[in-house]
XYZ file of C-alpha atoms in Angstrom:
388
model
C 164.137 140.774 70.498
C 161.179 142.741 69.212
C 160.746 146.351 70.046
C 157.730 146.740 72.252
C 154.385 145.807 70.845
C 153.203 149.394 70.667
C 155.706 150.034 67.923
C 158.879 151.247 69.595
C 159.458 154.316 71.710
C 156.499 155.501 73.729
C 157.250 159.124 72.934
C 157.788 161.220 69.837
C 160.611 163.002 71.649
C 164.257 162.217 70.921
C 165.496 159.142 72.747
C 169.067 158.573 73.899
C 170.172 155.096 72.746
C 173.005 153.339 74.559
C 175.493 151.468 72.385
C 176.194 148.859 75.065
C 174.141 145.863 74.061
C 174.419 142.686 76.157
C 173.560 140.444 73.238
C 176.436 139.099 71.176
C 175.972 137.188 67.958
C 178.013 134.013 68.124
C 177.324 132.523 64.699
C 180.361 130.755 63.288
C 179.441 131.138 59.634
C 178.938 134.367 57.698
C 175.308 135.376 57.691
C 173.294 135.734 54.530
C 170.351 137.394 56.120
C 167.049 138.732 54.858
C 165.530 141.352 57.123
C 161.803 141.603 56.461
C 161.278 144.526 58.785
C 161.058 146.947 55.819
C 160.331 150.265 57.562
C 161.456 148.899 60.960
C 164.841 148.105 59.407
C 165.480 151.714 60.378
C 164.375 151.109 63.962
C 166.834 150.111 66.673
C 166.266 146.392 66.026
C 167.094 146.603 62.342
C 169.808 149.254 62.505
C 171.425 148.008 65.710
C 171.168 144.273 66.388
C 170.586 142.977 62.857
C 172.990 145.293 61.055
C 175.798 144.876 63.577
C 175.354 141.103 63.718
C 175.861 140.990 59.964
C 178.891 143.284 60.133
C 180.416 141.273 62.977
C 180.087 138.024 61.007
C 181.051 139.349 57.576
C 177.632 138.555 56.167
C 175.228 140.064 53.664
C 172.076 141.929 54.633
C 169.083 142.075 52.299
C 166.349 144.541 53.272
C 162.990 143.496 51.887
C 160.951 146.291 50.300
C 157.710 144.388 50.823
C 155.557 144.587 53.921
C 153.687 141.994 55.997
C 150.365 143.111 54.495
C 148.333 141.143 51.917
C 148.473 143.937 49.332
C 152.275 144.336 49.575
C 153.577 140.856 50.347
C 154.019 139.990 46.657
C 157.225 142.047 46.772
C 158.546 139.825 49.541
C 157.700 136.693 47.547
C 159.536 138.055 44.502
C 162.606 138.811 46.625
C 162.612 135.363 48.191
C 162.609 133.722 44.784
C 165.983 135.382 44.164
C 167.597 134.961 47.600
C 168.091 131.924 49.837
C 169.014 133.458 53.208
C 170.606 131.669 56.143
C 168.547 133.634 58.678
C 165.322 135.597 58.560
C 163.838 138.234 60.852
C 160.133 138.950 60.482
C 156.944 139.750 62.349
C 154.327 137.038 62.965
C 151.972 138.492 60.358
C 154.755 138.215 57.780
C 155.397 134.574 58.614
C 151.688 133.832 58.332
C 151.626 135.300 54.823
C 154.827 133.441 53.972
C 153.298 130.113 55.030
C 150.254 130.763 52.849
C 152.486 131.627 49.878
C 154.582 128.472 50.335
C 151.475 126.295 50.665
C 150.560 127.481 47.162
C 154.113 127.251 45.774
C 156.348 124.550 47.235
C 159.201 125.647 44.944
C 159.172 128.957 46.802
C 159.516 127.039 50.055
C 162.452 125.057 48.699
C 164.198 128.306 47.773
C 163.441 130.041 51.070
C 164.464 127.178 53.363
C 167.346 125.695 51.338
C 170.114 127.341 53.414
C 168.065 128.570 56.376
C 169.530 128.068 59.852
C 166.909 129.889 61.906
C 163.734 131.943 61.721
C 163.303 134.777 64.232
C 160.091 136.643 64.942
C 159.500 139.934 66.697
C 156.982 142.686 67.315
C 154.109 140.527 68.633
C 153.297 137.032 69.877
C 153.114 134.432 67.123
C 149.870 132.463 66.816
C 149.783 128.704 67.458
C 148.662 128.105 63.867
C 151.522 130.064 62.337
C 154.114 128.397 64.578
C 152.751 124.955 63.700
C 152.772 125.759 59.975
C 156.380 126.963 60.076
C 157.565 123.753 61.699
C 155.404 121.617 59.397
C 156.617 123.316 56.228
C 160.300 123.379 57.148
C 160.195 119.697 58.128
C 158.307 118.532 55.044
C 160.336 120.602 52.571
C 163.838 120.214 53.999
C 163.592 117.118 56.178
C 164.703 119.142 59.204
C 162.875 121.264 61.746
C 164.326 124.739 61.325
C 164.334 126.512 64.732
C 161.856 129.339 65.235
C 163.305 131.761 67.783
C 162.038 134.906 69.442
C 162.872 137.573 71.921
C 161.700 140.744 73.529
C 162.778 144.342 73.913
C 162.006 148.002 73.310
C 163.530 150.972 71.578
C 164.534 152.212 75.021
C 166.627 149.067 75.605
C 168.443 149.233 72.243
C 166.506 146.807 71.908
C 167.346 143.591 73.790
C 165.741 142.543 77.071
C 165.377 138.788 76.674
C 165.816 136.119 74.013
C 165.172 132.465 73.383
C 168.428 130.700 72.554
C 166.409 127.574 71.754
C 163.605 126.657 69.363
C 160.307 127.982 70.701
C 157.506 125.499 71.216
C 154.828 127.814 72.570
C 153.457 131.074 71.168
C 154.550 134.182 73.034
C 157.840 132.834 74.394
C 160.376 135.605 75.012
C 163.122 133.571 76.662
C 165.405 134.645 79.493
C 166.944 138.038 80.329
C 170.163 138.825 78.480
C 173.403 138.741 80.512
C 173.950 141.942 82.470
C 170.267 142.871 82.699
C 168.046 142.950 85.768
C 164.364 142.225 85.236
C 161.945 143.208 87.999
C 158.536 141.518 87.983
C 155.645 143.254 89.785
C 152.558 141.051 90.413
C 149.498 142.287 88.491
C 146.464 140.022 88.783
C 147.580 136.631 87.390
C 150.620 138.027 85.576
C 153.557 140.421 86.155
C 154.422 143.946 85.085
C 157.990 143.897 83.688
C 160.610 146.547 84.498
C 164.264 146.471 83.452
C 167.662 147.910 84.396
C 170.949 147.417 82.550
C 173.824 148.952 80.575
C 171.744 149.118 77.377
C 168.751 150.933 78.904
C 168.336 154.545 77.819
C 169.250 157.249 80.357
C 166.138 159.146 79.271
C 164.428 161.387 76.724
C 166.494 164.270 75.365
C 165.328 167.581 76.765
C 162.262 166.018 78.447
C 163.003 165.458 82.144
C 159.248 165.083 82.752
C 159.038 162.038 80.477
C 162.264 160.628 81.877
C 160.970 160.842 85.440
C 157.760 159.002 84.524
C 159.651 156.309 82.637
C 161.642 155.052 85.652
C 160.597 153.821 89.082
C 162.159 154.754 92.420
C 164.865 152.066 92.002
C 165.870 153.201 88.510
C 164.085 150.427 86.614
C 162.584 151.372 83.249
C 158.816 150.898 83.150
C 158.281 148.903 79.955
C 154.479 148.973 80.085
C 154.113 145.247 79.319
C 153.122 142.174 81.287
C 154.834 138.787 81.234
C 154.427 135.427 82.947
C 156.489 132.281 83.478
C 156.026 129.381 81.092
C 156.215 127.199 84.196
C 156.295 128.960 87.602
C 157.988 125.882 89.070
C 160.764 126.030 86.468
C 161.718 129.691 85.865
C 164.713 128.551 83.794
C 162.257 127.695 80.990
C 161.762 131.418 80.475
C 158.980 133.948 80.134
C 156.127 134.638 77.784
C 154.637 137.968 76.697
C 151.075 138.444 77.969
C 150.150 141.947 76.803
C 150.308 145.714 77.046
C 149.093 147.236 80.296
C 147.518 150.139 78.375
C 145.259 147.734 76.447
C 143.643 146.200 79.537
C 140.298 147.539 80.744
C 137.543 147.070 83.313
C 134.064 145.732 82.628
C 131.039 147.481 84.105
C 131.257 145.221 87.175
C 134.805 146.415 87.882
C 136.565 143.222 86.721
C 139.844 143.728 84.873
C 140.241 142.068 81.470
C 143.767 141.100 80.394
C 143.764 141.567 76.628
C 147.068 139.846 75.854
C 146.093 136.512 77.370
C 142.571 136.721 76.005
C 143.682 137.549 72.458
C 146.107 134.628 72.378
C 143.483 132.185 73.678
C 140.857 133.319 71.161
C 143.196 133.137 68.166
C 144.232 129.646 69.261
C 140.578 128.610 69.622
C 139.732 129.700 66.072
C 142.438 127.455 64.589
C 143.986 130.041 62.306
C 140.735 131.223 60.686
C 141.104 134.637 62.313
C 144.123 136.733 61.444
C 143.662 139.151 64.335
C 141.083 140.562 66.708
C 140.321 143.618 68.805
C 138.535 143.105 72.117
C 135.830 145.608 73.113
C 134.025 145.791 76.428
C 135.327 148.680 78.524
C 132.554 149.712 80.943
C 130.220 147.165 79.321
C 128.651 144.027 80.772
C 130.681 141.650 78.575
C 133.358 141.454 75.889
C 132.808 141.518 72.126
C 135.132 141.255 69.149
C 136.058 143.023 65.941
C 137.720 140.363 63.776
C 139.775 140.028 60.616
C 139.632 136.753 58.719
C 142.618 134.828 57.464
C 141.295 134.446 53.894
C 143.379 131.361 53.145
C 142.095 129.393 56.131
C 138.535 130.726 55.853
C 138.404 129.665 52.192
C 139.061 126.059 53.261
C 135.779 126.105 55.188
C 133.639 127.837 52.586
C 131.900 126.038 49.706
C 132.208 129.253 47.677
C 135.698 130.542 48.525
C 135.576 133.219 45.826
C 132.667 134.959 47.557
C 132.695 137.453 50.432
C 133.936 135.267 53.268
C 132.858 137.727 55.981
C 129.229 136.756 55.397
C 129.768 133.134 54.377
C 127.348 131.035 56.500
C 129.825 128.167 56.959
C 132.603 130.503 58.078
C 130.259 132.356 60.440
C 128.962 129.106 61.930
C 132.486 127.745 62.349
C 133.476 130.821 64.348
C 130.274 130.742 66.434
C 131.042 127.142 67.361
C 134.644 127.960 68.262
C 133.582 130.927 70.406
C 131.001 128.793 72.226
C 133.738 126.257 72.971
C 136.048 129.042 74.109
C 133.356 130.525 76.392
C 132.995 127.188 78.172
C 136.671 127.239 79.178
C 136.968 130.779 80.617
C 135.476 132.886 83.379
C 132.541 135.240 82.837
C 134.778 138.297 82.394
C 136.463 136.791 79.311
C 133.407 135.354 77.561
C 132.404 136.672 74.157
C 128.842 137.884 73.617
C 129.103 138.924 69.945
C 131.521 139.521 67.093
C 131.779 141.253 63.747
C 133.896 140.274 60.743
C 135.519 143.361 59.234
C 135.939 143.721 55.490
C 138.543 146.483 55.462
C 141.987 145.797 56.981
C 143.452 147.855 59.841
C 144.696 151.206 58.577
C 148.381 152.078 58.846
C 147.614 155.741 58.103
C 145.043 155.898 60.923
C 147.435 154.273 63.398
C 145.385 151.075 63.637
C 148.381 148.937 62.788
C 152.091 149.548 63.229
C 154.740 149.035 60.559
C 155.540 145.773 62.374
C 151.933 144.636 61.732
C 150.899 144.874 65.399
C 147.247 145.918 65.718
C 146.792 148.913 68.022
C 143.728 147.965 70.067
C 143.010 151.451 71.375
C 143.241 153.100 67.948
C 140.905 150.569 66.323
C 138.309 150.932 69.094
C 138.432 154.719 68.772
C 138.361 154.873 64.978
C 135.589 152.280 64.672
C 133.453 153.376 67.602
C 130.247 153.035 65.551
C 131.033 149.390 64.812
C 131.861 148.809 68.473
C 128.525 150.317 69.506
C 126.668 147.975 67.130
C 128.258 144.964 68.843
C 126.020 145.639 71.861
C 122.740 146.462 70.128
C 120.038 143.831 70.450
C 118.246 144.879 67.240
C 118.860 142.707 64.138
C 122.107 143.574 62.400
C 123.687 141.527 59.656
C 127.164 142.775 60.587
C 126.960 141.459 64.163
C 126.843 137.795 65.083
C 125.694 136.805 68.562
C 127.405 133.837 70.195
């Protein structure tokens, strides 16, 4: 049940949170739970669903003081060496770092998974590589496939909209609407805009009737600002998947809309875990281009000199060029990649490029790094830009 991918409430104004939440925790055993939301432990997900689930079941809540960032994740590792939780809530970036840490220290994995019943992710769609690694590691270390579960929601819905009550097999699954909620799906291109109504949906923004009016449609459904699609349109009971933020989509110069959520997921899958995240540029341009961050652990497996600067490693660059060429052959012209750049510095939390749930804010990155975006479309030689 992640809060929305933009990082929670869409406004800095005070939000009225309803205490009626349709989700009920039905665990039979007391929870020993490690919440890895750090800062977001104080958001509605951490302070509402997680906290009250623990209280309801007489469990113990551990709040990790690390963050799902390479420079701060060592705190999480230290905590996990002391605690063997029965459930874990994290963001996909945190699970990716956890898998890398366990690959290098199987004793850590034995401690983490020893009593684990389930792993839940939130805040963004998990990558195929991270999902595969979680199932591979839990199976090899414990002899059992620990369920990876997910869900979807916003601050305005306190936070539950939908959940998977089964082990997810595909990245981006968000399950089925919680009991008591109505989900309205508005066709948008090849996907749907999601709107919701229910007892847990906020009545509005305190003292801001203008924002409240914009937030709801004529039938009283809250405009989430996200798009979703069916895993299988012929079998809606299999649930939904998250496909992106409407605000991140843009038009190319020829007027064709580009759906960033679907495109981002397909590109990360195509690069087989070597890229940690991407930002798609191309608004009002002839084609799309990428700003990319490497997954240093996976990129080092390709390089012959893993201790060097991997962003300019010829084997890593060639690997990505080959993957992008393969990707381009499978998509339409509006989603093809013309060039990419491998960034050395990570997205900045202070500059709003990444949220405290490790979700990369596409718009903020494109604005803050406009010079780098401009270079993606220059035809003159530039070592920082690789043409596909």
